[in-house]
PDB file of C-alpha atoms in Angstrom:
ATOM      1  CA  MET A   7       5.769 -12.516  26.264  1.00  0.00           C
ATOM      2  CA  SER A   8       7.121 -14.912  28.751  1.00  0.00           C
ATOM      3  CA  SER A   9       7.672 -12.979  31.949  1.00  0.00           C
ATOM      4  CA  ALA A  10      10.440 -15.318  33.096  1.00  0.00           C
ATOM      5  CA  THR A  11      12.622 -15.151  30.000  1.00  0.00           C
ATOM      6  CA  GLY A  12      11.420 -12.004  28.215  1.00  0.00           C
ATOM      7  CA  LEU A  13      11.266 -14.017  24.971  1.00  0.00           C
ATOM      8  CA  SER A  14       8.291 -14.306  22.688  1.00  0.00           C
ATOM      9  CA  SER A  15       6.854 -17.739  21.939  1.00  0.00           C
ATOM     10  CA  PRO A  16       6.540 -18.777  18.299  1.00  0.00           C
ATOM     11  CA  ALA A  17       2.751 -18.473  18.582  1.00  0.00           C
ATOM     12  CA  THR A  18       3.053 -14.920  19.899  1.00  0.00           C
ATOM     13  CA  SER A  19       5.576 -14.006  17.176  1.00  0.00           C
ATOM     14  CA  SER A  20       3.333 -15.310  14.401  1.00  0.00           C
ATOM     15  CA  HIS A  21       0.309 -13.580  15.964  1.00  0.00           C
ATOM     16  CA  ASN A  22       2.244 -10.295  16.103  1.00  0.00           C
ATOM     17  CA  ALA A  23       3.385 -10.774  12.485  1.00  0.00           C
ATOM     18  CA  PHE A  24      -0.184 -11.276  11.406  1.00  0.00           C
ATOM     19  CA  LEU A  25      -1.362  -8.164  13.324  1.00  0.00           C
ATOM     20  CA  ALA A  26       1.449  -6.000  11.965  1.00  0.00           C
ATOM     21  CA  ILE A  27       0.800  -7.055   8.398  1.00  0.00           C
ATOM     22  CA  PHE A  28      -2.991  -6.986   8.757  1.00  0.00           C
ATOM     23  CA  TRP A  29      -3.211  -3.532  10.340  1.00  0.00           C
ATOM     24  CA  GLY A  30      -0.408  -2.032   8.279  1.00  0.00           C
ATOM     25  CA  GLY A  31      -1.942  -3.327   5.043  1.00  0.00           C
ATOM     26  CA  LEU A  32      -5.485  -2.440   5.985  1.00  0.00           C
ATOM     27  CA  VAL A  33      -4.775   1.143   7.078  1.00  0.00           C
ATOM     28  CA  CYS A  34      -2.427   1.702   4.147  1.00  0.00           C
ATOM     29  CA  GLY A  35      -5.001   0.291   1.728  1.00  0.00           C
ATOM     30  CA  VAL A  36      -7.882   2.368   3.085  1.00  0.00           C
ATOM     31  CA  LEU A  37      -5.916   5.589   3.221  1.00  0.00           C
ATOM     32  CA  ASP A  38      -4.321   5.155  -0.193  1.00  0.00           C
ATOM     33  CA  ILE A  39      -7.495   4.319  -2.070  1.00  0.00           C
ATOM     34  CA  THR A  40      -9.454   7.037  -0.231  1.00  0.00           C
ATOM     35  CA  GLN A  41      -6.963   9.732  -1.212  1.00  0.00           C
ATOM     36  CA  ALA A  42      -6.884   8.426  -4.787  1.00  0.00           C
ATOM     37  CA  CYS A  43     -10.653   8.630  -5.012  1.00  0.00           C
ATOM     38  CA  VAL A  44     -10.696  12.133  -3.539  1.00  0.00           C
ATOM     39  CA  ALA A  45      -7.811  13.491  -5.625  1.00  0.00           C
ATOM     40  CA  TRP A  46      -8.930  11.986  -8.950  1.00  0.00           C
ATOM     41  CA  GLY A  47     -12.578  12.770  -8.129  1.00  0.00           C
ATOM     42  CA  ILE A  48     -11.784  16.438  -7.566  1.00  0.00           C
ATOM     43  CA  GLN A  49      -9.432  16.859 -10.516  1.00  0.00           C
ATOM     44  CA  ASN A  50     -11.088  14.709 -13.178  1.00  0.00           C
ATOM     45  CA  HIS A  51     -14.515  13.924 -11.707  1.00  0.00           C
ATOM     46  CA  VAL A  52     -13.664  10.233 -11.721  1.00  0.00           C
ATOM     47  CA  ARG A  53     -16.054   7.989  -9.800  1.00  0.00           C
ATOM     48  CA  PRO A  54     -14.541   5.619  -7.175  1.00  0.00           C
ATOM     49  CA  ALA A  55     -15.666   2.570  -9.165  1.00  0.00           C
ATOM     50  CA  ARG A  56     -13.542   3.788 -12.071  1.00  0.00           C
ATOM     51  CA  ILE A  57     -10.523   4.046  -9.741  1.00  0.00           C
ATOM     52  CA  PHE A  58     -10.990   0.416  -8.740  1.00  0.00           C
ATOM     53  CA  GLN A  59     -11.433  -0.599 -12.358  1.00  0.00           C
ATOM     54  CA  ALA A  60      -8.157   1.184 -13.132  1.00  0.00           C
ATOM     55  CA  VAL A  61      -6.467  -1.084 -10.564  1.00  0.00           C
ATOM     56  CA  ALA A  62      -8.043  -4.137 -12.192  1.00  0.00           C
ATOM     57  CA  ALA A  63      -6.803  -2.865 -15.589  1.00  0.00           C
ATOM     58  CA  GLY A  64      -3.295  -3.758 -14.419  1.00  0.00           C
ATOM     59  CA  LEU A  65      -4.362  -7.394 -14.685  1.00  0.00           C
ATOM     60  CA  LEU A  66      -7.101  -7.290 -17.327  1.00  0.00           C
ATOM     61  CA  GLY A  67      -6.060  -4.398 -19.528  1.00  0.00           C
ATOM     62  CA  PRO A  68      -8.479  -1.765 -20.930  1.00  0.00           C
ATOM     63  CA  GLN A  69     -11.447  -4.165 -20.981  1.00  0.00           C
ATOM     64  CA  SER A  70     -11.560  -3.737 -17.214  1.00  0.00           C
ATOM     65  CA  PHE A  71     -13.461  -0.523 -17.770  1.00  0.00           C
ATOM     66  CA  GLN A  72     -16.303  -2.426 -19.460  1.00  0.00           C
ATOM     67  CA  GLY A  73     -16.594  -4.926 -16.584  1.00  0.00           C
ATOM     68  CA  GLY A  74     -18.855  -2.890 -14.324  1.00  0.00           C
ATOM     69  CA  THR A  75     -19.115  -3.873 -10.675  1.00  0.00           C
ATOM     70  CA  LYS A  76     -17.238  -7.149 -11.166  1.00  0.00           C
ATOM     71  CA  THR A  77     -14.050  -5.482 -12.280  1.00  0.00           C
ATOM     72  CA  ALA A  78     -14.421  -2.739  -9.672  1.00  0.00           C
ATOM     73  CA  VAL A  79     -14.603  -5.413  -6.957  1.00  0.00           C
ATOM     74  CA  LEU A  80     -11.613  -7.206  -8.512  1.00  0.00           C
ATOM     75  CA  GLY A  81      -9.696  -3.898  -8.457  1.00  0.00           C
ATOM     76  CA  GLY A  82     -10.547  -3.401  -4.774  1.00  0.00           C
ATOM     77  CA  PHE A  83      -9.325  -6.917  -3.988  1.00  0.00           C
ATOM     78  CA  LEU A  84      -6.124  -6.383  -5.938  1.00  0.00           C
ATOM     79  CA  HIS A  85      -5.526  -2.997  -4.320  1.00  0.00           C
ATOM     80  CA  PHE A  86      -5.711  -4.478  -0.808  1.00  0.00           C
ATOM     81  CA  LEU A  87      -3.692  -7.529  -1.813  1.00  0.00           C
ATOM     82  CA  ILE A  88      -0.931  -5.204  -2.960  1.00  0.00           C
ATOM     83  CA  ALA A  89      -1.155  -3.202   0.290  1.00  0.00           C
ATOM     84  CA  PHE A  90      -0.862  -6.387   2.371  1.00  0.00           C
ATOM     85  CA  ILE A  91       2.103  -7.546   0.270  1.00  0.00           C
ATOM     86  CA  TRP A  92       3.942  -4.254   0.860  1.00  0.00           C
ATOM     87  CA  ALA A  93       3.185  -4.546   4.580  1.00  0.00           C
ATOM     88  CA  ALA A  94       4.501  -8.125   4.610  1.00  0.00           C
ATOM     89  CA  ILE A  95       7.697  -7.040   2.817  1.00  0.00           C
ATOM     90  CA  TYR A  96       8.297  -4.296   5.397  1.00  0.00           C
ATOM     91  CA  TYR A  97       7.579  -6.666   8.286  1.00  0.00           C
ATOM     92  CA  VAL A  98       9.953  -9.358   6.987  1.00  0.00           C
ATOM     93  CA  ALA A  99      12.679  -6.778   6.351  1.00  0.00           C
ATOM     94  CA  SER A 100      12.171  -5.385   9.883  1.00  0.00           C
ATOM     95  CA  ARG A 101      13.108  -8.765  11.337  1.00  0.00           C
ATOM     96  CA  LYS A 102      16.663  -8.363   9.943  1.00  0.00           C
ATOM     97  CA  LEU A 103      16.919  -4.537   9.890  1.00  0.00           C
ATOM     98  CA  THR A 104      15.632  -3.523  13.327  1.00  0.00           C
ATOM     99  CA  VAL A 105      16.065   0.146  12.423  1.00  0.00           C
ATOM    100  CA  LEU A 106      12.821  -0.207  10.399  1.00  0.00           C
ATOM    101  CA  ALA A 107      10.862  -0.669  13.664  1.00  0.00           C
ATOM    102  CA  ASP A 108      13.136   1.448  15.873  1.00  0.00           C
ATOM    103  CA  ARG A 109      12.916   4.490  13.633  1.00  0.00           C
ATOM    104  CA  ALA A 110       9.483   3.804  12.208  1.00  0.00           C
ATOM    105  CA  VAL A 111       8.577   7.383  11.235  1.00  0.00           C
ATOM    106  CA  LEU A 112      11.676   8.097   9.166  1.00  0.00           C
ATOM    107  CA  CYS A 113      11.868   4.571   7.718  1.00  0.00           C
ATOM    108  CA  GLY A 114       8.140   4.550   6.997  1.00  0.00           C
ATOM    109  CA  LEU A 115       8.350   7.819   5.073  1.00  0.00           C
ATOM    110  CA  LEU A 116      11.285   6.481   3.074  1.00  0.00           C
ATOM    111  CA  TYR A 117       9.472   3.212   2.505  1.00  0.00           C
ATOM    112  CA  GLY A 118       6.438   5.043   1.154  1.00  0.00           C
ATOM    113  CA  GLU A 119       8.677   6.666  -1.473  1.00  0.00           C
ATOM    114  CA  PHE A 120      10.305   3.287  -2.215  1.00  0.00           C
ATOM    115  CA  VAL A 121       6.855   1.750  -2.748  1.00  0.00           C
ATOM    116  CA  TRP A 122       5.829   4.605  -5.064  1.00  0.00           C
ATOM    117  CA  LEU A 123       9.033   4.216  -7.127  1.00  0.00           C
ATOM    118  CA  MET A 124       8.612   0.431  -7.377  1.00  0.00           C
ATOM    119  CA  MET A 125       4.956   0.689  -8.331  1.00  0.00           C
ATOM    120  CA  ASN A 126       5.541   3.381 -10.969  1.00  0.00           C
ATOM    121  CA  PHE A 127       8.800   2.200 -12.492  1.00  0.00           C
ATOM    122  CA  VAL A 128       8.548  -1.596 -12.105  1.00  0.00           C
ATOM    123  CA  VAL A 129       5.040  -2.886 -11.354  1.00  0.00           C
ATOM    124  CA  ILE A 130       2.914  -0.615 -13.563  1.00  0.00           C
ATOM    125  CA  PRO A 131       5.236  -0.885 -16.602  1.00  0.00           C
ATOM    126  CA  LEU A 132       5.040  -4.701 -16.308  1.00  0.00           C
ATOM    127  CA  SER A 133       1.239  -4.630 -16.000  1.00  0.00           C
ATOM    128  CA  GLN A 134      -1.525  -4.379 -18.629  1.00  0.00           C
ATOM    129  CA  THR A 135      -2.048  -0.691 -17.877  1.00  0.00           C
ATOM    130  CA  HIS A 136      -0.017   2.430 -18.394  1.00  0.00           C
ATOM    131  CA  ARG A 137       1.089   5.293 -16.227  1.00  0.00           C
ATOM    132  CA  GLY A 138      -0.694   8.504 -16.968  1.00  0.00           C
ATOM    133  CA  PRO A 139       0.757  11.976 -17.042  1.00  0.00           C
ATOM    134  CA  PHE A 140       2.014  13.662 -13.906  1.00  0.00           C
ATOM    135  CA  THR A 141      -0.908  15.851 -12.934  1.00  0.00           C
ATOM    136  CA  ALA A 142      -1.689  17.496  -9.617  1.00  0.00           C
ATOM    137  CA  ALA A 143      -3.713  14.399  -8.610  1.00  0.00           C
ATOM    138  CA  ALA A 144      -0.811  12.137  -9.658  1.00  0.00           C
ATOM    139  CA  ILE A 145       1.600  14.097  -7.466  1.00  0.00           C
ATOM    140  CA  ILE A 146      -0.809  14.123  -4.489  1.00  0.00           C
ATOM    141  CA  THR A 147      -1.600  10.414  -4.766  1.00  0.00           C
ATOM    142  CA  GLY A 148       1.967   9.498  -5.698  1.00  0.00           C
ATOM    143  CA  PRO A 149       5.120  10.787  -4.095  1.00  0.00           C
ATOM    144  CA  ILE A 150       3.328  12.947  -1.502  1.00  0.00           C
ATOM    145  CA  GLY A 151       0.542  10.524  -0.602  1.00  0.00           C
ATOM    146  CA  HIS A 152       2.774   7.498  -0.367  1.00  0.00           C
ATOM    147  CA  LEU A 153       4.939   9.168   2.279  1.00  0.00           C
ATOM    148  CA  PHE A 154       2.105   9.494   4.800  1.00  0.00           C
ATOM    149  CA  LEU A 155      -0.579   7.104   3.640  1.00  0.00           C
ATOM    150  CA  VAL A 156       1.412   4.030   2.584  1.00  0.00           C
ATOM    151  CA  GLY A 157       4.827   3.814   4.210  1.00  0.00           C
ATOM    152  CA  LEU A 158       4.071   5.476   7.509  1.00  0.00           C
ATOM    153  CA  PRO A 159       1.040   3.364   8.505  1.00  0.00           C
ATOM    154  CA  ILE A 160       2.873   0.208   7.570  1.00  0.00           C
ATOM    155  CA  ALA A 161       5.942   1.155   9.601  1.00  0.00           C
ATOM    156  CA  LEU A 162       3.920   2.246  12.625  1.00  0.00           C
ATOM    157  CA  ALA A 163       1.933  -1.015  12.606  1.00  0.00           C
ATOM    158  CA  VAL A 164       5.147  -2.994  12.428  1.00  0.00           C
ATOM    159  CA  ARG A 165       6.615  -0.999  15.302  1.00  0.00           C
ATOM    160  CA  ARG A 166       3.406  -1.406  17.346  1.00  0.00           C
ATOM    161  CA  PHE A 167       3.407  -5.195  16.995  1.00  0.00           C
ATOM    162  CA  SER A 168       7.150  -5.827  17.086  1.00  0.00           C
TER     163      SER A 168
END
């Protein structure tokens, strides 16, 4: 911040944008995949590598599950790429809709639900995978988990670096 004018320089603004997107996407990605591994691990005894392969299946289809470590790593990369994209979308929207940063908790919770809806009713149906049944793990990782583990960390990171 320039102390004389109170305005951010372009370099500061782009640095803050990077930090907001980086931290929002990273925290969201870590929390989301951790709760997926825990919920699906408890309910169905699914190993974390299988969770990551399920993410890769959106791109590769069912053969992802025969790919071993390579497709698990690809799934991890794709998972975090998606998290960073959702963080970038929120950040860009917050530049026009300042309420997204001003009321980060409420807007973040709503954004988490928006992300869940978009992933389940747009992204997954367009992918090479399918949405499974709504089980306890699906509810925990879905509409409940996305409130606090996806939308909220993204919104709080955007507020912190805005």
